Coordinates of N, CA and C and ligand atoms in Angstrom, one line a residue:
X1 N -10.0 26.9 -11.8 CA -9.1 26.4 -10.8 C -9.7 25.4 -9.9
X2 N -11.0 25.2 -10.0 CA -11.7 24.3 -9.1 C -11.2 22.9 -9.4
X3 N -10.7 22.6 -10.5 CA -10.3 21.3 -10.9 C -9.1 20.8 -9.9
X4 N -8.3 21.8 -9.5 CA -7.3 21.4 -8.5 C -7.8 20.9 -7.2
X5 N -8.9 21.5 -6.8 CA -9.5 21.0 -5.5 C -10.1 19.7 -5.6
X6 N -10.7 19.4 -6.8 CA -11.4 18.1 -6.9 C -10.5 17.2 -7.8
X7 N -9.3 17.1 -7.4 CA -8.3 16.3 -8.2 C -8.8 14.8 -8.1
X8 N -8.7 14.2 -9.3 CA -9.0 12.7 -9.3 C -7.7 11.9 -9.4
X9 N -7.6 11.0 -8.5 CA -6.4 10.2 -8.5 C -6.8 8.7 -8.5
X10 N -6.0 7.8 -9.0 CA -6.2 6.4 -8.8 C -5.9 5.9 -7.4
X11 N -6.8 5.2 -6.9 CA -6.5 4.6 -5.5 C -5.3 3.7 -5.6
X12 N -4.3 3.8 -4.7 CA -3.1 3.0 -4.8 C -3.4 1.5 -4.5
X13 N -4.5 1.3 -3.8 CA -4.8 -0.1 -3.5 C -5.6 -0.9 -4.6
X14 N -6.6 -0.2 -5.1 CA -7.5 -0.9 -6.1 C -7.5 -0.3 -7.5
X15 N -6.9 0.9 -7.6 CA -6.8 1.5 -8.9 C -8.0 2.3 -9.3
X16 N -9.0 2.3 -8.5 CA -10.3 3.0 -8.8 C -10.0 4.5 -8.7
X17 N -10.6 5.3 -9.6 CA -10.4 6.7 -9.6 C -11.2 7.3 -8.5
X18 N -10.6 8.2 -7.7 CA -11.3 8.7 -6.5 C -10.9 10.2 -6.3
X19 N -11.7 11.0 -5.7 CA -11.4 12.4 -5.5 C -10.4 12.5 -4.3
X20 N -9.4 13.3 -4.6 CA -8.4 13.5 -3.6 C -8.8 14.5 -2.5
X21 N -9.3 15.6 -2.9 CA -9.6 16.7 -2.0 C -10.6 16.4 -0.9
X22 N -11.7 15.8 -1.2 CA -12.8 15.6 -0.3 C -12.6 14.3 0.4
X23 N -11.7 13.5 0.1 CA -11.6 12.1 0.6 C -10.9 12.0 1.9
X24 N -11.5 11.6 3.0 CA -10.8 11.5 4.3 C -9.8 10.3 4.3
X25 N -10.0 9.4 3.3 CA -9.1 8.3 3.3 C -8.0 8.4 2.2
X26 N -7.9 9.6 1.7 CA -6.9 9.8 0.6 C -5.5 9.4 1.0
X27 N -4.7 8.9 0.1 CA -5.0 8.8 -1.3 C -5.8 7.6 -1.7
X28 N -6.4 6.9 -0.8 CA -7.2 5.7 -1.1 C -8.7 6.1 -1.3
X29 N -9.4 5.2 -1.9 CA -10.8 5.5 -2.3 C -11.7 5.3 -1.1
X30 N -11.3 4.5 -0.1 CA -12.2 4.1 1.0 C -11.3 3.6 2.2
X31 N -12.0 3.5 3.3 CA -11.3 3.0 4.5 C -10.8 1.5 4.2
X32 N -11.6 0.8 3.5 CA -11.2 -0.6 3.2 C -9.9 -0.7 2.5
X33 N -9.7 0.2 1.5 CA -8.5 0.2 0.7 C -7.3 0.7 1.5
X34 N -7.6 1.6 2.4 CA -6.5 2.1 3.2 C -6.0 1.0 4.2
X35 N -7.0 0.2 4.6 CA -6.6 -0.9 5.5 C -5.8 -2.0 4.7
X36 N -6.2 -2.2 3.5 CA -5.5 -3.2 2.6 C -4.1 -2.8 2.4
X37 N -3.9 -1.5 2.1 CA -2.5 -1.1 1.9 C -1.7 -1.2 3.2
X38 N -2.3 -0.9 4.3 CA -1.6 -0.9 5.5 C -1.1 -2.4 5.8
X39 N -2.0 -3.3 5.6 CA -1.7 -4.7 5.8 C -0.6 -5.1 4.9
X40 N -0.6 -4.7 3.6 CA 0.4 -5.0 2.7 C 1.8 -4.5 3.2
X41 N 1.8 -3.3 3.7 CA 3.1 -2.8 4.2 C 3.6 -3.5 5.4
X42 N 2.7 -3.8 6.3 CA 3.2 -4.5 7.5 C 3.6 -5.9 7.2
X43 N 2.9 -6.5 6.2 CA 3.3 -7.9 5.8 C 4.7 -7.9 5.1
X44 N 4.9 -6.9 4.4 CA 6.3 -6.8 3.7 C 7.4 -6.6 4.7
X45 N 7.1 -5.8 5.7 CA 8.1 -5.6 6.8 C 8.3 -6.9 7.5
X46 N 7.2 -7.6 7.8 CA 7.3 -8.8 8.5 C 8.2 -9.9 7.8
X47 N 7.9 -9.9 6.5 CA 8.7 -10.9 5.6 C 10.2 -10.5 5.6
X48 N 10.5 -9.3 5.5 CA 11.9 -8.9 5.5 C 12.5 -9.2 6.8
X49 N 11.9 -9.0 7.9 CA 12.4 -9.3 9.2 C 12.6 -10.8 9.4
X50 N 11.6 -11.5 8.9 CA 11.7 -13.0 9.0 C 12.8 -13.5 8.1
X51 N 12.9 -13.0 6.9 CA 14.0 -13.4 6.0 C 15.3 -13.2 6.6
X52 N 15.5 -12.2 7.4 CA 16.8 -11.8 8.0 C 17.2 -12.9 9.0
X53 N 16.1 -13.4 9.7 CA 16.4 -14.4 10.8 C 16.5 -15.8 10.3
X54 N 15.8 -16.0 9.1 CA 15.7 -17.4 8.6 C 17.0 -17.8 7.8
X55 N 17.7 -18.7 8.3 CA 19.0 -19.1 7.6 C 18.7 -19.9 6.3
X56 N 17.4 -20.4 6.2 CA 17.1 -21.1 5.0 C 16.9 -20.1 3.8
X57 N 16.9 -18.8 4.1 CA 16.6 -17.8 3.0 C 17.6 -17.9 1.9
X58 N 18.9 -18.3 2.2 CA 19.9 -18.4 1.2 C 19.5 -19.5 0.2
X59 N 19.0 -20.6 0.7 CA 18.6 -21.7 -0.1 C 17.5 -21.3 -1.0
X60 N 16.5 -20.5 -0.5 CA 15.4 -20.1 -1.3 C 15.9 -19.1 -2.4
X61 N 16.9 -18.3 -2.1 CA 17.4 -17.4 -3.1 C 18.0 -18.2 -4.3
X62 N 18.6 -19.3 -4.0 CA 19.2 -20.0 -5.1 C 18.2 -20.5 -6.1
X63 N 17.0 -20.8 -5.5 CA 15.9 -21.3 -6.3 C 15.4 -20.3 -7.3
X64 N 15.6 -19.0 -6.9 CA 15.1 -17.9 -7.9 C 16.1 -17.8 -8.9
Ligands
LIG1 ZN1 -9.5 1.7 -3.6

């Protein structure tokens, strides 16, 4: 049953296999990856908010 405690999961940021149980930055492999994911999330929210205010967004959608 020790395998449950030392569960190995892929880091959501870089995909590297990392221990879940002992990792202070879980589910990430390191503090760097935790920071990367945080930046990605805030960047996404920023783009959504900006898209909402930008009237040119409809023109950009037609291009897709
Ligand atoms: Zn990582």
